[in-house]
Coordinates of C-alpha atoms and ligand atoms in Angstrom, one line a residue:
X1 CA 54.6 -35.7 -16.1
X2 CA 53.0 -34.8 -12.6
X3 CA 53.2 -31.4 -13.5
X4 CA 50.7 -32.1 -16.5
X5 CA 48.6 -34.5 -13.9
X6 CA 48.5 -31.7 -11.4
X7 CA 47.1 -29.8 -14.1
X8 CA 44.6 -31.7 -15.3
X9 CA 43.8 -32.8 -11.7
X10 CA 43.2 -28.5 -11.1
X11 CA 40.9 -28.6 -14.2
X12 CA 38.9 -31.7 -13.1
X13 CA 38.5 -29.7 -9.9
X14 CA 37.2 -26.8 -11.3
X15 CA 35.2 -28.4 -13.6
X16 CA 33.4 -30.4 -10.6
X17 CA 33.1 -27.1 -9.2
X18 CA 31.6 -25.3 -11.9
X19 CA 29.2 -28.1 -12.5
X20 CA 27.8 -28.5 -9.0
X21 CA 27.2 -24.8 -8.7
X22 CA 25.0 -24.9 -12.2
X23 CA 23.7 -28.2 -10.6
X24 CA 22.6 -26.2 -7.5
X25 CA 21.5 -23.4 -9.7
X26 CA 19.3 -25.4 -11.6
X27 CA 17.7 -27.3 -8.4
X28 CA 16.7 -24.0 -7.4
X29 CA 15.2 -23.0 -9.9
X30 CA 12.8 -26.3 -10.7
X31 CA 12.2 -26.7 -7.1
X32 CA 11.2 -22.9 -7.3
X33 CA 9.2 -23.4 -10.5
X34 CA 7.7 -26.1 -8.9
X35 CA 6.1 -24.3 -6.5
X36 CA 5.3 -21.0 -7.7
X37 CA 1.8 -20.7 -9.2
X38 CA 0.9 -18.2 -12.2
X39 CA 4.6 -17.4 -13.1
X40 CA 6.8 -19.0 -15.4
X41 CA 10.6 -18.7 -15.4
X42 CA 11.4 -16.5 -18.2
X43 CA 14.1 -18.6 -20.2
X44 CA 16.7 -15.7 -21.8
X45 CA 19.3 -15.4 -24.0
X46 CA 22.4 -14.5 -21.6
X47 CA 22.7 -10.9 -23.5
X48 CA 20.1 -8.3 -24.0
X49 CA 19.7 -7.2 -27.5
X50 CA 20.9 -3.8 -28.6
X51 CA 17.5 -2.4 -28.8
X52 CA 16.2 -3.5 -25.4
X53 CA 17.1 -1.0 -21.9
X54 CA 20.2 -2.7 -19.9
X55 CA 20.0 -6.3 -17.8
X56 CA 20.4 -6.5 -14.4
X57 CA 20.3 -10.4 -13.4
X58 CA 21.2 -10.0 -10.0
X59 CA 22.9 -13.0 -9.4
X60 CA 20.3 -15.5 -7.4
X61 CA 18.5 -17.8 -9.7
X62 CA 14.9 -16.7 -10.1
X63 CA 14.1 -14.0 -7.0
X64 CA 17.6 -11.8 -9.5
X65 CA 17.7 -8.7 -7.6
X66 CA 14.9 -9.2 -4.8
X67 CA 17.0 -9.2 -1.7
X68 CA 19.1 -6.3 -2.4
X69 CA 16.0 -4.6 -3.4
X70 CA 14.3 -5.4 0.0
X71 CA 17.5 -4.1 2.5
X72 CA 17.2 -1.3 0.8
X73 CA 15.2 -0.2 -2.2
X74 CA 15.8 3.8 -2.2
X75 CA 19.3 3.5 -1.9
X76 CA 19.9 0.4 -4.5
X77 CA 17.0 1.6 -7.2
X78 CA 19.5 4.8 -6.8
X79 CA 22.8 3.0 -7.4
X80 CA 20.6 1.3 -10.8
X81 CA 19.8 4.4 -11.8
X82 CA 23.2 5.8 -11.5
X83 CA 24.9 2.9 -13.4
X84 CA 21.8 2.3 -16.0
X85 CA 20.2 5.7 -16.6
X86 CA 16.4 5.7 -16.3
X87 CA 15.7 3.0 -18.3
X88 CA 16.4 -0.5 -17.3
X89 CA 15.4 -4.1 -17.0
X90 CA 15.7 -6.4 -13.6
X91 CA 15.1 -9.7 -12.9
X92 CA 13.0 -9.7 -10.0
X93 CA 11.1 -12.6 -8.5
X94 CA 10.6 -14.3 -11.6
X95 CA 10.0 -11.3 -14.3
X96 CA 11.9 -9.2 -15.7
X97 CA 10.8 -5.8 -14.9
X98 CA 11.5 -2.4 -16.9
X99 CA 11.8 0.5 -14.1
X100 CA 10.8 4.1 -15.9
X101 CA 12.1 6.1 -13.1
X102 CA 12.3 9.3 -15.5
X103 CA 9.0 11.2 -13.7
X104 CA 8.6 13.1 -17.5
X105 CA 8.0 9.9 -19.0
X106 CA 5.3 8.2 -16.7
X107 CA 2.6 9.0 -19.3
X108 CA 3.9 6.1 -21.6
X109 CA 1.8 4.0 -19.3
X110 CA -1.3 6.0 -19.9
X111 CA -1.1 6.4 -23.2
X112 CA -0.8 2.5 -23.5
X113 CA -3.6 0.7 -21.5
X114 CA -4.4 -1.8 -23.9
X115 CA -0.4 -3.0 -24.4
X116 CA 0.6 -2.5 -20.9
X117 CA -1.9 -4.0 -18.9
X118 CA -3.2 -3.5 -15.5
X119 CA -5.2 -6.5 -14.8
X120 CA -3.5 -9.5 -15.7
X121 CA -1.4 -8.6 -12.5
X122 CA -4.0 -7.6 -10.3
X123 CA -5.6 -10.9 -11.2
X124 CA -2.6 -12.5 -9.9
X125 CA -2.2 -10.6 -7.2
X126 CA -6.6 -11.0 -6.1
X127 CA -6.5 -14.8 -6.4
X128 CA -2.8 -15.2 -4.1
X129 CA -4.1 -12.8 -1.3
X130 CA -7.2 -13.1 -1.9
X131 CA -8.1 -16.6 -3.0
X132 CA -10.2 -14.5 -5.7
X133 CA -9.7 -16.8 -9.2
X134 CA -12.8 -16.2 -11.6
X135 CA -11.0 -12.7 -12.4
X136 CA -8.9 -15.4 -14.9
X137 CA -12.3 -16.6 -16.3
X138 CA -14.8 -13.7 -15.8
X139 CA -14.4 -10.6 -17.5
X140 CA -17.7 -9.3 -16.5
X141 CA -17.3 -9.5 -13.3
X142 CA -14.4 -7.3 -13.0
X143 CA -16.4 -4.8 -14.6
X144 CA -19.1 -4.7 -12.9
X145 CA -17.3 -4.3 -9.4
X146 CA -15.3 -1.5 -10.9
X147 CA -18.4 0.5 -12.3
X148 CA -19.5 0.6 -8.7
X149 CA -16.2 2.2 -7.4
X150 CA -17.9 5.7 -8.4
X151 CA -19.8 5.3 -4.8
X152 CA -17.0 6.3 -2.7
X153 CA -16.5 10.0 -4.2
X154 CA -18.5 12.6 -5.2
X155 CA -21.9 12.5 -3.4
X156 CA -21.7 9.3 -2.3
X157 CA -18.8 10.2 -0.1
X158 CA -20.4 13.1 1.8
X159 CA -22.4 10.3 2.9
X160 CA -19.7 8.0 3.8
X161 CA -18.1 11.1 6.3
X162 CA -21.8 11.5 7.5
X163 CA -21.2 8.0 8.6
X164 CA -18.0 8.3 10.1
X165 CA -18.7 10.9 11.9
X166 CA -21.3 9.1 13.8
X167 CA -18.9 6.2 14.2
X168 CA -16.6 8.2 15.6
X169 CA -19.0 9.9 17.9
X170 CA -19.5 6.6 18.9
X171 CA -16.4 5.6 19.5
X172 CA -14.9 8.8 21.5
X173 CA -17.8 9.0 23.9
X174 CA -18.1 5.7 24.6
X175 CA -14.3 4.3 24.8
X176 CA -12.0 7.0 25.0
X177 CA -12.9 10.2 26.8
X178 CA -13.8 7.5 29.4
X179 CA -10.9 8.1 31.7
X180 CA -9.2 11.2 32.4
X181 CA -5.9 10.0 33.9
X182 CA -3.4 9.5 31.4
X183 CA -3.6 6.0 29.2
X184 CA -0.2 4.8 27.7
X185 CA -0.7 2.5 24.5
X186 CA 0.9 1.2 21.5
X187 CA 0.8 3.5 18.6
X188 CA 0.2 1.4 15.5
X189 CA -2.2 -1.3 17.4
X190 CA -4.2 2.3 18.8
X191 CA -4.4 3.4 15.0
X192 CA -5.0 0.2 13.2
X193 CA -7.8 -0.7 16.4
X194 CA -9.2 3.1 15.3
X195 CA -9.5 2.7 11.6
X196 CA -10.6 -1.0 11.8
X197 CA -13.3 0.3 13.7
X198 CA -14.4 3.1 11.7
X199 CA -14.0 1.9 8.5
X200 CA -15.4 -1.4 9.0
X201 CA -18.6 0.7 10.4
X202 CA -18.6 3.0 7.7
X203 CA -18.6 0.4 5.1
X204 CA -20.4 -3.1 6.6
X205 CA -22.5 -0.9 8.8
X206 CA -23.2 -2.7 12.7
X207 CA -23.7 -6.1 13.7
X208 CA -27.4 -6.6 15.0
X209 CA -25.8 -9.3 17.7
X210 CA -25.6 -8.6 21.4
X211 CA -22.2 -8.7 22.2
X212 CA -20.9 -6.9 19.3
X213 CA -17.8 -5.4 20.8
X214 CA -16.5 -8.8 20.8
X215 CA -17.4 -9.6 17.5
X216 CA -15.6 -6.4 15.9
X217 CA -12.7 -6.7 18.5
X218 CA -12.4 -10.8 17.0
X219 CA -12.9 -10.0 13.5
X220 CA -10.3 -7.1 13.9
X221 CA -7.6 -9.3 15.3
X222 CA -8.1 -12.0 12.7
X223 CA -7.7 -9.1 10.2
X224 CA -4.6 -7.6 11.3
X225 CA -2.6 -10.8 11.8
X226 CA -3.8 -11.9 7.9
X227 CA -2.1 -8.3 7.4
X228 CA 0.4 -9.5 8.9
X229 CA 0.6 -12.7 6.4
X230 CA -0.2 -10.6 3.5
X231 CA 3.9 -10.3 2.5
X232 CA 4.0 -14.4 2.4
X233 CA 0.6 -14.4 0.5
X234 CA 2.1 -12.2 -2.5
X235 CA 5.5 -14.0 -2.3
X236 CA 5.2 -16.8 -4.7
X237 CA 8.4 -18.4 -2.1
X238 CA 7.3 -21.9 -1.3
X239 CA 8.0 -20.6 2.4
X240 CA 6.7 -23.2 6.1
X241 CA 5.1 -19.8 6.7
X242 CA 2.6 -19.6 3.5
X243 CA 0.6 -22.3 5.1
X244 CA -0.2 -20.2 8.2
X245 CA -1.0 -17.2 5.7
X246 CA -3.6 -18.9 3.7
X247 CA -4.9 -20.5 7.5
X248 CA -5.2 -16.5 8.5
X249 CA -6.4 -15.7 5.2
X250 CA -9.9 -18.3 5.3
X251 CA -10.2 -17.3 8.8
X252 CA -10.9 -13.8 7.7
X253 CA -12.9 -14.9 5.0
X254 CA -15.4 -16.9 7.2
X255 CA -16.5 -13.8 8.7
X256 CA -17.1 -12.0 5.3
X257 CA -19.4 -14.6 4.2
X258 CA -23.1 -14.0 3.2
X259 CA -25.0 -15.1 6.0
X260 CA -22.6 -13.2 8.6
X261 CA -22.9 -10.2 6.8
X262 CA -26.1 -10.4 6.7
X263 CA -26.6 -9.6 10.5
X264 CA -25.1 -6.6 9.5
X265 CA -27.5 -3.4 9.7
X266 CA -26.8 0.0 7.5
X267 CA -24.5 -1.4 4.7
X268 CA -22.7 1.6 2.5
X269 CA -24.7 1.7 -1.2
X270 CA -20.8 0.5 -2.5
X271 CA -21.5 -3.0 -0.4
X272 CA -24.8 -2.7 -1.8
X273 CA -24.2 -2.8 -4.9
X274 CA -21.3 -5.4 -4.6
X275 CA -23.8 -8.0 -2.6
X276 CA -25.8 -7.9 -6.2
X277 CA -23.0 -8.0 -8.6
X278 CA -21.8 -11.4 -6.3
X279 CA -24.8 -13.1 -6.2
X280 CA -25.1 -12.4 -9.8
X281 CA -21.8 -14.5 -10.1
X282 CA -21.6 -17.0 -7.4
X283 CA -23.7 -19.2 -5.4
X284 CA -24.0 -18.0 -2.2
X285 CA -22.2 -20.9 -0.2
X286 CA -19.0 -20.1 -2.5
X287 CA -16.4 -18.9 -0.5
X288 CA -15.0 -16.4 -3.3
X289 CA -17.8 -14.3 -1.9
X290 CA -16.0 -14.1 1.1
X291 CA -12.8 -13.1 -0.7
X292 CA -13.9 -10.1 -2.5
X293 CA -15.3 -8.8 0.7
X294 CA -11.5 -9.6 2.0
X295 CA -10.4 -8.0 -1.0
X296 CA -12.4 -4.5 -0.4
X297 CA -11.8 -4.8 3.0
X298 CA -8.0 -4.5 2.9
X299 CA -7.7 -2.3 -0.1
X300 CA -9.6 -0.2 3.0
X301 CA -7.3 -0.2 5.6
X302 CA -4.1 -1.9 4.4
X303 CA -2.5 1.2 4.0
X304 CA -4.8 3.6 6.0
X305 CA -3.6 1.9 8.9
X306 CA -0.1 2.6 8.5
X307 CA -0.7 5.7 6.8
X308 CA -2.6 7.1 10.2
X309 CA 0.3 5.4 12.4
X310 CA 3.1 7.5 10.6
X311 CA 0.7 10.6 10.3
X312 CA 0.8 10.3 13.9
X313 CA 4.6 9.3 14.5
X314 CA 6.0 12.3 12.4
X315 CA 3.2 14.7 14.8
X316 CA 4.2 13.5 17.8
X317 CA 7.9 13.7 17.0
X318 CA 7.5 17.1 15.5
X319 CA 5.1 19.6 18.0
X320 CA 6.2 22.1 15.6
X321 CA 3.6 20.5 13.3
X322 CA 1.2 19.3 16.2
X323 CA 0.9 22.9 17.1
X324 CA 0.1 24.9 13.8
X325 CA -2.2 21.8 13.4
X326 CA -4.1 22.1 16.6
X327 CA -4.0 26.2 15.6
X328 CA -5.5 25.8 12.5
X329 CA -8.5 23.1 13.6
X330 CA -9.3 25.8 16.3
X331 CA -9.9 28.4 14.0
X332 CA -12.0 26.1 12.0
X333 CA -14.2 25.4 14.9
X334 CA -14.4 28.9 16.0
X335 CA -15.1 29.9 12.1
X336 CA -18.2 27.2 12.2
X337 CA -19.4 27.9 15.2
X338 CA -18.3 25.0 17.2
X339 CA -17.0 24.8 21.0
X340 CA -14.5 22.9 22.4
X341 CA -15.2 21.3 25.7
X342 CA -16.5 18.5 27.7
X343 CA -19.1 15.8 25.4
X344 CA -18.9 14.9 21.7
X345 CA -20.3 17.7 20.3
X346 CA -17.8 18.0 17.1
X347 CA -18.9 17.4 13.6
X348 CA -16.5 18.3 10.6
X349 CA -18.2 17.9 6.8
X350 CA -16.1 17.5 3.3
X351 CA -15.8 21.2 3.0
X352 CA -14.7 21.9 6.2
X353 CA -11.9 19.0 6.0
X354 CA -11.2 20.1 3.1
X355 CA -10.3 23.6 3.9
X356 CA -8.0 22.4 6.7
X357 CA -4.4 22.9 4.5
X358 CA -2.0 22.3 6.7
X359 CA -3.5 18.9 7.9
X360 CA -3.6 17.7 4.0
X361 CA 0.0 19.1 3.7
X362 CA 1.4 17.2 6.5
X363 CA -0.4 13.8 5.1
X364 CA 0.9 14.0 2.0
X365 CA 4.5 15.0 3.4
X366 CA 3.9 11.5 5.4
X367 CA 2.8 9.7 2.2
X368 CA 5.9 10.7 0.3
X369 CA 8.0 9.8 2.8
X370 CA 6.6 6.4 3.5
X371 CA 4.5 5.1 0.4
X372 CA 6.6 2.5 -2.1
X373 CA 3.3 2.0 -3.9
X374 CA 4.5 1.0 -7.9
X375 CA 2.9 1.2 -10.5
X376 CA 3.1 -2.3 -12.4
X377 CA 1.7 -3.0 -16.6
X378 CA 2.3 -6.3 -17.8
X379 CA 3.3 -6.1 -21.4
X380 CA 0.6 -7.8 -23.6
X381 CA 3.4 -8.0 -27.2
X382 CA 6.2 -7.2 -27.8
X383 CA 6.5 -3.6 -28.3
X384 CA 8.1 -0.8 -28.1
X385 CA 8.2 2.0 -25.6
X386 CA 8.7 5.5 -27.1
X387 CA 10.3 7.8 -24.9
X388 CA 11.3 11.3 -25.4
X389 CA 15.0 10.6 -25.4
X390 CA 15.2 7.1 -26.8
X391 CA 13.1 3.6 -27.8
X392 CA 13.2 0.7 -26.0
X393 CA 11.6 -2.8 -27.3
X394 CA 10.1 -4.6 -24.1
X395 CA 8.8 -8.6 -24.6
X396 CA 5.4 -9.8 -24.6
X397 CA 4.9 -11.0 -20.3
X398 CA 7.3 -9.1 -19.2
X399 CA 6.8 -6.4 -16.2
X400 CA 6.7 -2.4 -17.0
X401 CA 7.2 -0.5 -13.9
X402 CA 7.5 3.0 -12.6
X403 CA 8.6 3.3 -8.5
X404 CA 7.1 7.3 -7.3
X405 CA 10.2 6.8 -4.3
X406 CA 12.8 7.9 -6.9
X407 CA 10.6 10.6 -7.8
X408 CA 9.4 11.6 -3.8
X409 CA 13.0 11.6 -2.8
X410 CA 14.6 13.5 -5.7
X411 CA 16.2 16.6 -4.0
X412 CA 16.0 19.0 -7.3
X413 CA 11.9 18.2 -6.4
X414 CA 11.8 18.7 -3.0
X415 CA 14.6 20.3 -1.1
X416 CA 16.0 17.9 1.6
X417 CA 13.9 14.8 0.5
X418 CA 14.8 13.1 4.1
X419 CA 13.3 15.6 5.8
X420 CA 9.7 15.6 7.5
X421 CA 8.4 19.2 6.7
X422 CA 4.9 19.5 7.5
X423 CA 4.5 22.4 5.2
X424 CA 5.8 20.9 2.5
X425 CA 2.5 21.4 0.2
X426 CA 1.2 24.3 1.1
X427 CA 2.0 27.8 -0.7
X428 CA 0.9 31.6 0.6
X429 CA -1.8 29.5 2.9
X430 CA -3.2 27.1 -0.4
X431 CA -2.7 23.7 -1.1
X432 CA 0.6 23.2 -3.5
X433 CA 0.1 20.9 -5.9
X434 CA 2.7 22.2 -8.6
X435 CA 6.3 20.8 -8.5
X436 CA 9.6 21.2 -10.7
X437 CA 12.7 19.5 -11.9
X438 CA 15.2 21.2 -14.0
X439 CA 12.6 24.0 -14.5
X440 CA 10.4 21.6 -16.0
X441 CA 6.7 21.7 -14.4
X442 CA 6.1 17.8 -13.3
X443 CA 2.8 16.6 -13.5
X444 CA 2.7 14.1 -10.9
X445 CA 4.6 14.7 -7.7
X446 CA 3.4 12.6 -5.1
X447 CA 1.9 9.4 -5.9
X448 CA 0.6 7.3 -3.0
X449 CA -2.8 6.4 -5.1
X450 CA -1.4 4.8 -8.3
X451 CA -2.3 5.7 -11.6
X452 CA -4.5 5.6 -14.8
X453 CA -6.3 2.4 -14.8
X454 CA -5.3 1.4 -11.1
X455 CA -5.8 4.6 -9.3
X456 CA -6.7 4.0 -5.9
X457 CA -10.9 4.8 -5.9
X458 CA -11.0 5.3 -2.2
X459 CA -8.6 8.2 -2.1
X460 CA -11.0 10.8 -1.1
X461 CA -12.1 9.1 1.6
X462 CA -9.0 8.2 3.0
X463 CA -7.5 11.2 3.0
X464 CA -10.7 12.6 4.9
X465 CA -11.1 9.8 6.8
X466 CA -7.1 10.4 7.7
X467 CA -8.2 14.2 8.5
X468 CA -11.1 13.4 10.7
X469 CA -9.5 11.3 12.8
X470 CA -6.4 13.3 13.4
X471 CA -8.3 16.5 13.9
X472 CA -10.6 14.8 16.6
X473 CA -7.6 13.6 18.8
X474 CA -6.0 16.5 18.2
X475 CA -9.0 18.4 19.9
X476 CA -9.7 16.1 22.8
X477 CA -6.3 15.0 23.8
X478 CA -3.2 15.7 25.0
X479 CA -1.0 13.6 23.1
X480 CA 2.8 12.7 23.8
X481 CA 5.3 10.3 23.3
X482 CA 6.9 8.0 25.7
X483 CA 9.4 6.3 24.3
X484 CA 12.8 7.5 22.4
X485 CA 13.4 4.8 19.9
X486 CA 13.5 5.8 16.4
X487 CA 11.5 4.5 13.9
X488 CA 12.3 2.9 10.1
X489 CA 10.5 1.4 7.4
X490 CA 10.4 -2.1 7.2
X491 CA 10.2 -3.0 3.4
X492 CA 9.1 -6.3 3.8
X493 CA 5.5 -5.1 1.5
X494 CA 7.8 -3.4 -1.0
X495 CA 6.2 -2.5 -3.9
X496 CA 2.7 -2.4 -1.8
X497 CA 1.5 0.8 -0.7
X498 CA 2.5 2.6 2.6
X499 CA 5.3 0.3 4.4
X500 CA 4.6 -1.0 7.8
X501 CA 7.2 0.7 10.5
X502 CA 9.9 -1.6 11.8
X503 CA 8.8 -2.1 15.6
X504 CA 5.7 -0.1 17.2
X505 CA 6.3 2.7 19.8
X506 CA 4.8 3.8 23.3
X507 CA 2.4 7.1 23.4
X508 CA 0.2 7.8 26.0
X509 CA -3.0 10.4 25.9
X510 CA -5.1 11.8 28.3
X511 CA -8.2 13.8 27.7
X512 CA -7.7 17.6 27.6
X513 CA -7.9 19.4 31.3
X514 CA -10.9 21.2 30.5
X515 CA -13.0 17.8 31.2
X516 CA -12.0 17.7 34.9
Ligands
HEM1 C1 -3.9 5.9 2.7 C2 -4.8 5.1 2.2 C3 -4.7 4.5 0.8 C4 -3.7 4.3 -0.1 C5 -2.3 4.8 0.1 C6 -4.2 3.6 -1.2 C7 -3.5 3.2 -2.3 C8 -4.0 2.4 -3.3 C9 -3.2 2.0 -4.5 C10 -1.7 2.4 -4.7 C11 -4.0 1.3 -5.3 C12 -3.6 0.7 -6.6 C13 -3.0 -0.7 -6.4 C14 -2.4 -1.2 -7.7 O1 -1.9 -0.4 -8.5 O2 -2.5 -2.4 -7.8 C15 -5.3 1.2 -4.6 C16 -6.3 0.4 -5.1 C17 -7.6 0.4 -4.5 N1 -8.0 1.1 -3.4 FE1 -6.8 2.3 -2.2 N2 -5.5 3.3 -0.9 C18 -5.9 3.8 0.3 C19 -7.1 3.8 0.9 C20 -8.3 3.2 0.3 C21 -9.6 3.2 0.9 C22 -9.9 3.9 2.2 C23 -10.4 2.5 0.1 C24 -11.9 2.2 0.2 C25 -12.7 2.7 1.0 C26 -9.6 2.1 -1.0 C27 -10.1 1.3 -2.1 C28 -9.3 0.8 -3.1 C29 -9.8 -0.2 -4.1 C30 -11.2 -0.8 -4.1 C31 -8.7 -0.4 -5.0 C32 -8.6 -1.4 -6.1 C33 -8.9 -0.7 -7.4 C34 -8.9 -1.6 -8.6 O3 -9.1 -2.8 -8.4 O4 -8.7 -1.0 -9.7 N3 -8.3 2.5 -0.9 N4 -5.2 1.9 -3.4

């Protein structure tokens, strides 16, 4: 008799047990569904049907496989891809997500535009870090901006190096070939200060105000602290911290507004052009204005910033690479003519950056090392994905994904993957752009710029921009670093372009002897 009221005592118990951890399940996941805008919960049956790729829940209610993801991404998407093949689906904050992680089979996203579509997610993405929302109602306007993303190549962009060159002129004779002792600094605030700077020039022009150092130097720091934010913005968590992140975000904006911009002189034809497709579509006290200006500004810099901090990083932790560098922008000054030595006197155009190899090589050795830019389609209908060594049906809202750090770490690609080798890309003294696996010819093999439909438009320039830079404190200074701490990624913009470094480092420069 007690044995059978023990028993049913243990079942109660388990029960109870059972029950409050669906209960805490489900509290989650309203509370979460609560708060998250523009996502819905997908509601699934517990099993995936036979023709869709393999489930991966994770098993945290709504964020599914997030965390693991984040701690780290190369080595979990691996462990996936081991258990899974390829092909698979994950839950992952809030959508379910197909990863294509075969590099042969990327195409099925450009051959499907219309089915897996670009900019229902980047709509998403504009109006959370952005505060951008007539995307959702305004087709025209999205067009119209993107027609005008032809000014920042071709001619247009000898222009824009014209410009930076000035800027930087600017910049170098009257800030830092200053002093000649040596000057110790932080490496990524030295960068993202340098970029800010130039870019902001290049694009917005200069402010017509007196004391424009301190306006660039206040608008600067409000801009890198909302980059700072910008991992809360794109969350969706209902985190204390979002509230600071949109306070950062409308601070930014305030400065981007019309009648700042305005005092403004020698705008870039692209901001041009941008001004009239706005006023076109807004009033000009509306502060959405002031987002798409946020908008352009960080697709600008929120991954050249980083991008020149681990360009730098992987130079200064390699003089291997600092000195064929420094060798090869010497013969390119002696080749056009140009001396070395005390004033500003240094101009480099497209052609001439572009000839300069071993540079590109080592920046896109740093891009494949440190870029976790995905590629993300949301699926319009069900459908089905036709691969070359099976079909897979995918459901209408659902994510389609491929991930390029699978593909950038693959050791049949590039021989020791971890490895910074600054010569990575170039071949009997050209650039090398061709790449194999199994003997197969890839056709992408470094992807820091996206693809099809959402290829990064302002590629050229950052890569010169990148180029220019580098070459220019390569000439003047002596560079070298002071502290010994190594440096990591710190995924917490996974999925987002060139990942932030985990802490900053010490360097210290001084300008080159033959000044003194
Ligand atoms: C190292 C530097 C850069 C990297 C790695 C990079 C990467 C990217 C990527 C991956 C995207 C696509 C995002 C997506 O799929 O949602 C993108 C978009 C974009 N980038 Fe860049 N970018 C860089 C620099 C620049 C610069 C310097 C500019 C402008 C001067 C720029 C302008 C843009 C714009 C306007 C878009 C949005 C395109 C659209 O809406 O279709 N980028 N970038």
């Amino acid at each position: 008799m007690l044995g059978i009221r023990n028993t049913r005592l243990q079942v109660l118990r388990q029960w109870r047990s059972m029950r409050n951890v669906w209960f805490l399940k489900m509290r989650t996941e309203l509370f979460l569904r609560s708060r998250v805008c523009g996502h819905c919960i997908k509601v699934r049956p517990p099993h995936r049907r036979p023709d869709e790729p393999p489930l991966i829940k994770g098993w945290l209610p709504y964020l599914g496989i997030a965390l693991s993801l984040q701690k780290n991404p190369l080595a979990f998407m691996k462990i996936l891809q081991r258990k899974h093949g390829d092909t698979f689906t994950v839950l992952l904050a809030g959508r379910y997500t197909t990863f294509i992680l075969d590099p042969f089979q990327y195409h099925v996203i450009m051959k499907n535009p219309k089915q897996l579509n670009f900019w229902k997610f980047s709509r998403q993405l504009s109006a959370k870090a952005f505060g951008i929302k007539k995307f959702a109602t305004d087709d025209d306007l999205n067009e119209d901006l993107h027609r005008h993303y032809l000014l920042l190549q071709g001619k247009p962009l000898d222009g824009l190096l014209e410009c930076a060159n000035q800027q930087l002129k600017e910049i170098f004779e009257f800030q830092l070939l200053k002093t000649t002792d040596w000057n110790t600094a932080s490496l990524f605030g030295f960068c993202a200060s340098l970029i800010f700077e130039t870019t902001f020039s290049v694009i917005y022009g200069k402010t017509l105000a007196g004391n424009r150092k301190k306006l660039i130097s206040e608008l600067r720091d409000d801009f890198l602290k909302y980059d700072e934010m910008f991992p809360y913005l794109i969350s969706d968590l209902p985190i204390p911290l979002l509230k600071h992140a949109k306070a950062a975000q409308m601070k930014v904006i305030k400065h981007l507004m019309p009648e700042k911009l305005a005092q403004m002189q020698g705008w870039s034809e692209i901001i041009k052009e941008r001004h009239s497709v706005l006023e076109k579509h807004y009033l000009p006290e509306d502060f959405e204005i002031g987002g798409h200006h946020l908008g352009f500004l960080w697709a600008s810099m929120g991954n050249t910033i980083p991008a020149m901090f681990w360009a730098m990083y992987y130079l200064l932790r390699h003089p291997e690479c600092m000195e064929a560098l420094r060798e090869e922008i010497d013969s390119l000054l002696q080749s056009t003519g140009q001396k070395k030595g005390p004033g500003f006197s240094i101009h480099f155009n497209r052609e001439q950056l572009d000839s300069l190899v071993g540079l590109e090589s080592t920046i896109f050795e740093v891009m494949r090392l440190c870029s976790y830019s995905t590629i993300i389609r949301e699926v319009e209908e069900d459908m089905t994905l036709n691969l070359e060594t099976s079909s897979y049906h995918v459901r209408k809202g659902d994510f389609v994904a491929l991930f390029p750090p699978i593909l950038h770490m693959d050791p049949e690609i590039f021989e020791a993957p971890e490895e910074f080798r600054f010569d990575r890309f170039i071949e009997d003294g050209k650039k090398k752009n061709t790449f194999f696996k199994g003997g197969k010819k890839l056709k992408y093999s470094v992807m820091p710029f996206g693809l099809g439909a959402s290829k990064c438009p302002g590629r050229y320039f950052a890569i010169n921009e990148l180029k220019l830079l580098i070459a220019l404190l390569l000439t003047y200074f002596d560079i070298e670093i002071t502290d010994n701490k190594t440096i990591e990624l710190n995924y917490s913009r996974l999925l987002f372009g060139v990942q932030h470094p985990n802490s900053d480092i010490q360097f210290r420069y001084k300008v080159k002897s033959w000044r003194s």
